[in-house]
Tab-separated table of C-alpha atoms and ligand atoms in Angstrom:
chain	number	residue	atom	x	y	z
A	42	MET	CA	1.558	9.296	11.242
A	43	SER	CA	5.033	8.157	10.254
A	44	ASN	CA	7.035	5.858	12.450
A	45	PRO	CA	9.834	7.947	14.008
A	46	ASN	CA	12.033	4.841	13.750
A	47	THR	CA	11.559	4.730	10.016
A	48	ALA	CA	14.806	5.907	8.428
A	49	ALA	CA	15.654	6.172	4.724
A	50	ARG	CA	12.573	6.500	2.532
A	51	LYS	CA	13.844	5.743	-0.928
A	52	LEU	CA	15.582	2.654	-2.236
A	53	PRO	CA	17.718	2.727	-5.363
A	54	ARG	CA	16.066	-0.399	-6.855
A	55	LEU	CA	13.096	-2.291	-5.387
A	56	LEU	CA	11.909	-5.614	-6.820
A	57	LEU	CA	8.167	-6.321	-6.839
A	58	THR	CA	7.259	-9.915	-7.743
A	59	GLY	CA	3.678	-10.805	-8.618
A	60	ALA	CA	3.405	-7.353	-10.175
A	61	ALA	CA	0.670	-8.415	-12.636
A	62	GLY	CA	-1.601	-9.665	-9.852
A	63	GLY	CA	-4.328	-7.961	-7.865
A	64	LEU	CA	-2.107	-6.530	-5.151
A	65	GLY	CA	0.822	-6.163	-7.546
A	66	LYS	CA	-1.163	-3.701	-9.661
A	67	VAL	CA	-2.070	-1.719	-6.555
A	68	LEU	CA	1.482	-1.644	-5.214
A	69	ARG	CA	2.995	-0.890	-8.625
A	70	GLU	CA	1.453	2.534	-8.275
A	71	ARG	CA	1.777	2.989	-4.541
A	72	LEU	CA	5.376	1.854	-4.041
A	73	LYS	CA	6.762	4.146	-6.748
A	74	PRO	CA	7.552	6.976	-4.310
A	75	TYR	CA	9.766	4.599	-2.316
A	76	ALA	CA	12.194	3.599	-5.072
A	77	ASP	CA	14.234	5.290	-7.764
A	78	ILE	CA	13.565	2.222	-9.893
A	79	LEU	CA	10.769	-0.281	-9.332
A	80	ARG	CA	11.619	-3.602	-10.998
A	81	LEU	CA	8.320	-5.300	-11.853
A	82	SER	CA	8.196	-9.026	-12.380
A	83	ASP	CA	5.606	-11.721	-13.070
A	84	ILE	CA	5.162	-14.873	-15.135
A	85	ALA	CA	2.001	-13.334	-16.572
A	86	GLY	CA	1.967	-10.477	-19.018
A	87	MET	CA	1.511	-7.019	-17.613
A	88	ASP	CA	1.233	-3.538	-18.942
A	89	ALA	CA	4.744	-3.354	-20.364
A	90	ALA	CA	4.445	0.382	-21.036
A	91	THR	CA	6.860	1.257	-18.299
A	92	GLY	CA	6.455	4.592	-16.643
A	93	PRO	CA	9.338	6.655	-15.353
A	94	GLY	CA	11.281	4.759	-12.729
A	95	GLU	CA	9.905	1.353	-13.775
A	96	GLU	CA	11.450	-1.663	-15.466
A	97	VAL	CA	9.751	-4.955	-16.344
A	98	VAL	CA	11.612	-8.268	-15.992
A	99	PRO	CA	9.387	-11.302	-16.731
A	100	CYS	CA	10.336	-14.367	-14.688
A	101	ASN	CA	9.060	-17.780	-13.631
A	102	LEU	CA	9.776	-18.102	-9.918
A	103	ALA	CA	10.297	-21.854	-10.380
A	104	ASP	CA	13.368	-21.140	-12.539
A	105	LYS	CA	16.325	-20.722	-10.178
A	106	GLN	CA	18.673	-19.137	-12.707
A	107	ALA	CA	16.049	-16.698	-13.899
A	108	VAL	CA	15.286	-15.639	-10.313
A	109	ASP	CA	18.986	-15.170	-9.648
A	110	ALA	CA	19.215	-12.766	-12.580
A	111	LEU	CA	15.980	-11.068	-11.509
A	112	VAL	CA	17.269	-10.245	-8.039
A	113	ALA	CA	20.719	-9.042	-9.139
A	114	GLY	CA	21.094	-5.321	-8.568
A	115	CYS	CA	18.076	-4.953	-6.260
A	116	ASP	CA	18.211	-3.403	-2.792
A	117	ALA	CA	15.041	-4.947	-1.355
A	118	ILE	CA	12.305	-7.342	-2.446
A	119	VAL	CA	8.548	-7.274	-2.012
A	120	HIS	CA	7.662	-10.887	-2.771
A	121	LEU	CA	4.023	-11.207	-3.815
A	122	GLY	CA	4.445	-13.669	-6.677
A	123	GLY	CA	3.063	-17.182	-6.639
A	124	VAL	CA	-0.112	-19.202	-6.431
A	125	SER	CA	-2.497	-17.200	-4.243
A	126	VAL	CA	-5.313	-19.689	-3.655
A	127	GLU	CA	-5.627	-23.381	-2.804
A	128	ARG	CA	-4.337	-25.478	-5.729
A	129	PRO	CA	-2.904	-28.966	-6.303
A	130	PHE	CA	0.382	-29.512	-4.493
A	131	GLU	CA	2.477	-29.737	-7.673
A	132	GLU	CA	1.476	-26.192	-8.702
A	133	VAL	CA	2.089	-24.827	-5.229
A	134	LEU	CA	5.453	-26.603	-5.092
A	135	GLU	CA	6.755	-24.889	-8.222
A	136	ALA	CA	5.559	-21.332	-7.741
A	137	ASN	CA	5.553	-20.973	-3.956
A	138	ILE	CA	7.875	-23.508	-2.359
A	139	LYS	CA	10.644	-23.543	-4.962
A	140	GLY	CA	9.859	-19.912	-5.714
A	141	VAL	CA	10.421	-18.594	-2.205
A	142	PHE	CA	13.622	-20.626	-1.861
A	143	HIS	CA	14.915	-19.185	-5.128
A	144	ILE	CA	14.136	-15.646	-3.967
A	145	TYR	CA	16.126	-16.079	-0.723
A	146	GLU	CA	19.009	-17.884	-2.399
A	147	ALA	CA	19.267	-15.046	-4.892
A	148	ALA	CA	19.021	-12.503	-2.069
A	149	ARG	CA	21.893	-14.232	-0.287
A	150	ARG	CA	24.032	-14.389	-3.419
A	151	HIS	CA	23.424	-10.749	-4.329
A	152	GLY	CA	23.568	-9.213	-0.846
A	153	VAL	CA	19.928	-8.137	-0.594
A	154	LYS	CA	19.239	-7.445	3.077
A	155	ARG	CA	15.462	-6.869	3.286
A	156	VAL	CA	12.516	-8.925	2.043
A	157	VAL	CA	8.824	-8.343	2.570
A	158	PHE	CA	7.112	-11.704	2.185
A	159	ALA	CA	3.412	-11.889	1.368
A	160	SER	CA	2.429	-14.668	3.732
A	161	SER	CA	-1.215	-15.370	4.435
A	162	ASN	CA	-3.798	-15.906	7.139
A	163	HIS	CA	-3.995	-19.441	5.720
A	164	VAL	CA	-0.908	-20.382	7.765
A	165	ILE	CA	-3.259	-20.273	10.761
A	166	GLY	CA	-6.489	-21.066	8.912
A	167	PHE	CA	-7.530	-24.028	11.034
A	168	TYR	CA	-7.979	-21.949	14.172
A	169	LYS	CA	-11.593	-21.252	15.036
A	170	GLN	CA	-12.925	-17.739	14.621
A	171	SER	CA	-13.551	-17.701	18.372
A	172	GLU	CA	-9.786	-17.973	19.042
A	173	HIS	CA	-7.409	-15.036	19.403
A	174	LEU	CA	-3.831	-15.357	18.235
A	175	ASP	CA	-0.628	-13.430	18.274
A	176	ALA	CA	2.353	-13.995	16.001
A	177	HIS	CA	3.743	-16.711	18.283
A	178	ALA	CA	0.756	-19.057	18.031
A	179	ALA	CA	1.638	-22.412	16.505
A	180	ARG	CA	0.762	-22.435	12.831
A	181	ARG	CA	-2.193	-24.487	11.608
A	182	PRO	CA	-2.086	-24.286	7.792
A	183	ASP	CA	-5.371	-24.988	6.069
A	184	GLY	CA	-4.109	-26.514	2.803
A	185	TYR	CA	-1.160	-26.838	0.421
A	186	TYR	CA	-1.246	-23.085	-0.164
A	187	GLY	CA	-1.137	-22.384	3.579
A	188	LEU	CA	1.642	-24.940	3.963
A	189	SER	CA	3.670	-23.141	1.302
A	190	LYS	CA	3.309	-19.836	3.157
A	191	SER	CA	4.282	-21.559	6.396
A	192	PHE	CA	7.390	-22.881	4.620
A	193	GLY	CA	8.088	-19.366	3.361
A	194	GLU	CA	8.011	-18.023	6.920
A	195	ASP	CA	10.463	-20.751	7.960
A	196	VAL	CA	12.738	-19.909	5.042
A	197	ALA	CA	12.629	-16.249	6.109
A	198	GLN	CA	13.592	-17.158	9.684
A	199	PHE	CA	16.416	-19.424	8.473
A	200	TYR	CA	17.891	-16.814	6.140
A	201	PHE	CA	17.829	-14.307	8.991
A	202	ASP	CA	19.456	-16.659	11.505
A	203	ARG	CA	22.046	-17.943	9.039
A	204	TYR	CA	22.723	-14.929	6.796
A	205	GLY	CA	21.211	-11.890	8.507
A	206	ILE	CA	18.687	-11.208	5.738
A	207	GLU	CA	15.772	-9.429	7.410
A	208	THR	CA	12.154	-10.156	6.531
A	209	VAL	CA	8.738	-9.017	7.494
A	210	SER	CA	6.261	-11.808	6.794
A	211	ILE	CA	2.844	-10.218	6.430
A	212	ARG	CA	0.054	-12.672	7.149
A	213	ILE	CA	-2.328	-10.823	4.882
A	214	GLY	CA	-5.970	-11.262	5.803
A	215	SER	CA	-8.168	-10.247	2.854
A	216	SER	CA	-6.895	-7.305	0.839
A	217	PHE	CA	-9.516	-6.192	-1.629
A	218	PRO	CA	-11.245	-2.874	-2.313
A	219	GLU	CA	-13.863	-3.871	0.280
A	220	PRO	CA	-14.746	-6.905	2.413
A	221	LEU	CA	-16.658	-9.409	0.272
A	222	ASN	CA	-18.399	-11.406	3.015
A	223	ARG	CA	-18.946	-11.665	6.778
A	224	ARG	CA	-15.621	-13.396	7.404
A	225	MET	CA	-13.774	-10.561	5.744
A	226	MET	CA	-15.310	-8.092	8.194
A	227	SER	CA	-12.573	-9.452	10.496
A	228	THR	CA	-9.804	-10.135	7.967
A	229	TRP	CA	-10.054	-7.095	5.682
A	230	LEU	CA	-6.955	-5.030	4.903
A	231	SER	CA	-7.583	-1.861	2.915
A	232	TYR	CA	-5.193	-0.907	0.138
A	233	ARG	CA	-4.298	2.246	2.051
A	234	ASP	CA	-3.347	0.241	5.147
A	235	LEU	CA	-1.517	-2.313	3.001
A	236	THR	CA	0.577	0.478	1.527
A	237	THR	CA	1.375	1.971	4.940
A	238	LEU	CA	2.331	-1.456	6.232
A	239	MET	CA	4.612	-2.047	3.227
A	240	GLU	CA	6.364	1.236	3.923
A	241	LYS	CA	6.954	0.202	7.556
A	242	CYS	CA	8.200	-3.215	6.454
A	243	LEU	CA	10.687	-1.702	4.031
A	244	PHE	CA	12.050	1.131	6.153
A	245	THR	CA	11.885	0.198	9.837
A	246	PRO	CA	15.609	0.002	10.665
A	247	GLU	CA	15.661	-3.371	12.432
A	248	VAL	CA	13.035	-6.050	11.851
A	249	LYS	CA	14.991	-9.351	12.110
A	250	HIS	CA	12.207	-11.753	11.091
A	251	THR	CA	8.957	-10.131	12.104
A	252	VAL	CA	5.552	-11.689	11.594
A	253	VAL	CA	2.684	-9.224	11.342
A	254	TYR	CA	-0.996	-9.760	10.638
A	255	GLY	CA	-2.133	-7.676	7.694
A	256	MET	CA	-5.486	-6.325	8.812
A	257	SER	CA	-7.145	-2.955	9.051
A	258	ALA	CA	-8.522	-1.502	12.295
A	259	ASN	CA	-11.604	-3.724	12.062
A	260	LYS	CA	-14.014	-3.963	14.979
A	261	ASP	CA	-14.001	-7.731	15.538
A	262	VAL	CA	-10.511	-9.100	14.954
A	263	TRP	CA	-8.926	-12.450	15.771
A	264	TRP	CA	-5.293	-11.347	15.664
A	265	ASP	CA	-3.010	-9.390	17.972
A	266	ASN	CA	-0.113	-7.451	16.452
A	267	SER	CA	1.676	-6.567	19.696
A	268	ALA	CA	4.699	-8.692	18.697
A	269	ALA	CA	5.142	-6.419	15.671
A	270	ALA	CA	4.707	-3.116	17.536
A	271	HIS	CA	8.233	-2.034	16.522
A	272	LEU	CA	6.954	-1.590	12.957
A	273	GLY	CA	4.781	1.280	14.182
A	274	PHE	CA	1.932	0.145	11.912
A	275	VAL	CA	-1.280	1.937	12.831
A	276	PRO	CA	-4.083	1.025	10.422
A	277	GLN	CA	-6.453	3.853	9.499
A	278	ASP	CA	-9.371	2.031	7.884
A	279	SER	CA	-12.067	-0.254	9.249
A	280	SER	CA	-14.457	-2.735	7.644
A	281	GLU	CA	-17.281	-1.232	9.759
A	282	VAL	CA	-18.218	1.189	6.982
A	283	PHE	CA	-19.207	-1.833	4.863
A	284	ARG	CA	-21.192	-3.666	7.567
A	285	GLU	CA	-24.649	-2.846	6.291
A	286	LYS	CA	-23.783	-3.948	2.765
A	287	VAL	CA	-22.121	-7.186	3.938
A	288	GLU	CA	-24.901	-8.065	6.349
A	289	ALA	CA	-27.468	-7.664	3.565
A	290	GLN	CA	-26.007	-10.884	2.137
A	291	PRO	CA	-27.834	-14.166	2.911
A	292	PRO	CA	-26.770	-15.552	6.313
A	293	VAL	CA	-24.042	-18.203	6.442
A	294	ALA	CA	-25.040	-21.583	7.939
A	295	ALA	CA	-23.517	-22.275	11.366
A	296	ASP	CA	-21.731	-25.382	10.030
A	297	ASP	CA	-20.257	-23.590	7.001
A	298	PRO	CA	-16.433	-23.393	7.230
A	299	ASN	CA	-16.779	-19.669	6.474
A	300	ALA	CA	-18.512	-19.306	9.836
A	301	ILE	CA	-16.204	-21.601	11.798
A	302	TYR	CA	-12.586	-21.303	10.732
A	303	GLN	CA	-10.318	-18.299	10.355
A	304	GLY	CA	-9.287	-19.659	6.939
A	305	GLY	CA	-12.939	-19.987	5.879
A	306	ALA	CA	-13.611	-22.028	2.739
A	307	PHE	CA	-9.908	-22.799	2.189
A	308	THR	CA	-10.187	-25.388	5.001
A	309	ALA	CA	-12.563	-27.477	2.884
A	310	GLN	CA	-10.962	-27.320	-0.563
A	311	GLY	CA	-9.431	-30.360	-2.253
A	312	PRO	CA	-8.316	-33.080	-2.285
A	313	PHE	CA	-7.549	-32.508	-5.941
B	456	NAI	P1	-2.683	-12.781	-7.464
B	456	NAI	O1	-2.962	-14.218	-7.748
B	456	NAI	O2	-3.589	-11.780	-8.075
B	456	NAI	O3	-1.177	-12.428	-7.878
B	456	NAI	C1	-0.122	-13.350	-7.797
B	456	NAI	C2	0.756	-13.156	-9.010
B	456	NAI	O4	1.821	-14.127	-8.948
B	456	NAI	C3	0.007	-13.366	-10.336
B	456	NAI	O5	0.116	-12.223	-11.158
B	456	NAI	C4	0.692	-14.564	-10.957
B	456	NAI	O6	0.816	-14.488	-12.375
B	456	NAI	C5	2.057	-14.550	-10.276
B	456	NAI	N1	2.664	-15.870	-10.306
B	456	NAI	C6	2.070	-17.075	-10.086
B	456	NAI	N2	2.935	-18.073	-10.301
B	456	NAI	C7	4.107	-17.501	-10.650
B	456	NAI	C8	5.363	-18.022	-11.027
B	456	NAI	N3	5.607	-19.345	-11.063
B	456	NAI	N4	6.336	-17.156	-11.344
B	456	NAI	C9	6.115	-15.815	-11.310
B	456	NAI	N5	4.943	-15.263	-10.985
B	456	NAI	C10	3.938	-16.107	-10.663
B	456	NAI	O7	-2.661	-12.619	-5.878
B	456	NAI	P2	-2.801	-11.291	-5.000
B	456	NAI	O8	-4.160	-11.252	-4.450
B	456	NAI	O9	-2.292	-10.133	-5.747
B	456	NAI	O10	-1.828	-11.634	-3.802
B	456	NAI	C11	-0.461	-11.260	-3.838
B	456	NAI	C12	0.280	-12.063	-2.787
B	456	NAI	O11	-0.290	-11.825	-1.516
B	456	NAI	C13	0.226	-13.567	-3.014
B	456	NAI	O12	1.459	-14.144	-2.631
B	456	NAI	C14	-0.863	-14.024	-2.071
B	456	NAI	O13	-0.650	-15.368	-1.666
B	456	NAI	C15	-0.697	-13.044	-0.936
B	456	NAI	N6	-1.942	-12.836	-0.203
B	456	NAI	C16	-2.947	-12.096	-0.761
B	456	NAI	C17	-4.117	-11.886	-0.074
B	456	NAI	C18	-5.206	-11.011	-0.594
B	456	NAI	O14	-6.184	-10.807	0.117
B	456	NAI	N7	-5.119	-10.465	-1.811
B	456	NAI	C19	-4.339	-12.510	1.255
B	456	NAI	C20	-3.220	-13.281	1.733
B	456	NAI	C21	-2.063	-13.420	1.019
B	457	15L	C1	-5.458	-15.414	0.635
B	457	15L	O1	-4.415	-15.879	1.035
B	457	15L	C2	-5.738	-15.266	-0.817
B	457	15L	O2	-4.569	-14.963	-1.553
B	457	15L	C3	-6.809	-14.217	-1.112
B	457	15L	O3	-7.214	-14.360	-2.452
B	457	15L	C4	-7.991	-14.358	-0.162
B	457	15L	O4	-8.612	-15.580	-0.400
B	457	15L	C5	-7.500	-14.290	1.270
B	457	15L	O5	-6.453	-15.191	1.538
B	457	15L	C6	-8.596	-14.571	2.301
B	457	15L	O6	-8.400	-15.426	3.148
B	457	15L	O7	-9.623	-13.889	2.246
């Protein structure tokens, strides 16, 4: 059901970074109804055959001038672009840390008032799976990638406090067609729920800087979204339908990070 607080439903021009990636491809299709023009951007090549209402603007997020030009003329930004797994710091620095700063600087310069930032559960990855968190829990990043998302959330808060640019930072759990392992039974976010959440993030009238956990209505969850109730996000899917398939996988050892930490294997990657 739609959020009664959700106002306008179509933006003149919406920027989608990371459009060539896994979630970018999904949202390229699903965000079309919410924008007259969807501006698609990535450093990687993508299907350049633009459909009606699409435009493709290639860009390296590490290039400040290029990002400035990318953001010009846009009304809102869904920022998915960047390194999406644990990588050496220098790579994360360019794409994620400089990248997110460039996005907000460009938003400030061009008067963009709403950003949806693809943060990650890896900002809190070092909590145990036995712990339950809301959005106010202190962050415990589980690597350079998690640190970059934590920085992004701080940048979002700063640009709201200083310039009034509103952001929803979605701490996405695991958004794939289906949960791939036992850990993802808790962290899974279906594409349908991701799309609904994006719509809430873009159109809820006042969000300030909201942090929301991106998860479906899974049975055993670690996260509490009460601090983001104003978004009116009510997930429809649950990982339960995949339980039999997931539990047919070999058991995970009790001392495996995948069985201990919310961030799973990310907590044990590197040093590079
Ligand atoms: P992905 O790795 O498939 O897509 C990321 C895209 O960013 C890629 O197409 C890549 O070419 C682009 N990119 C990387 N460096 C760039 C640069 N310097 N300039 C411009 N573009 C660059 O990742 P996915 O799964 O689609 O995730 C999208 C976003 O959501 C990412 O920010 C990721 O960190 C975040 N996220 C995703 C989760 C998931 O379960 N899929 C979970 C948590 C967070
Ligand atoms: C993420 O942040 C990654 O981008 C994604 O590829 C998954 O690994 C996800 O977290 C997860 O924790 O399952």
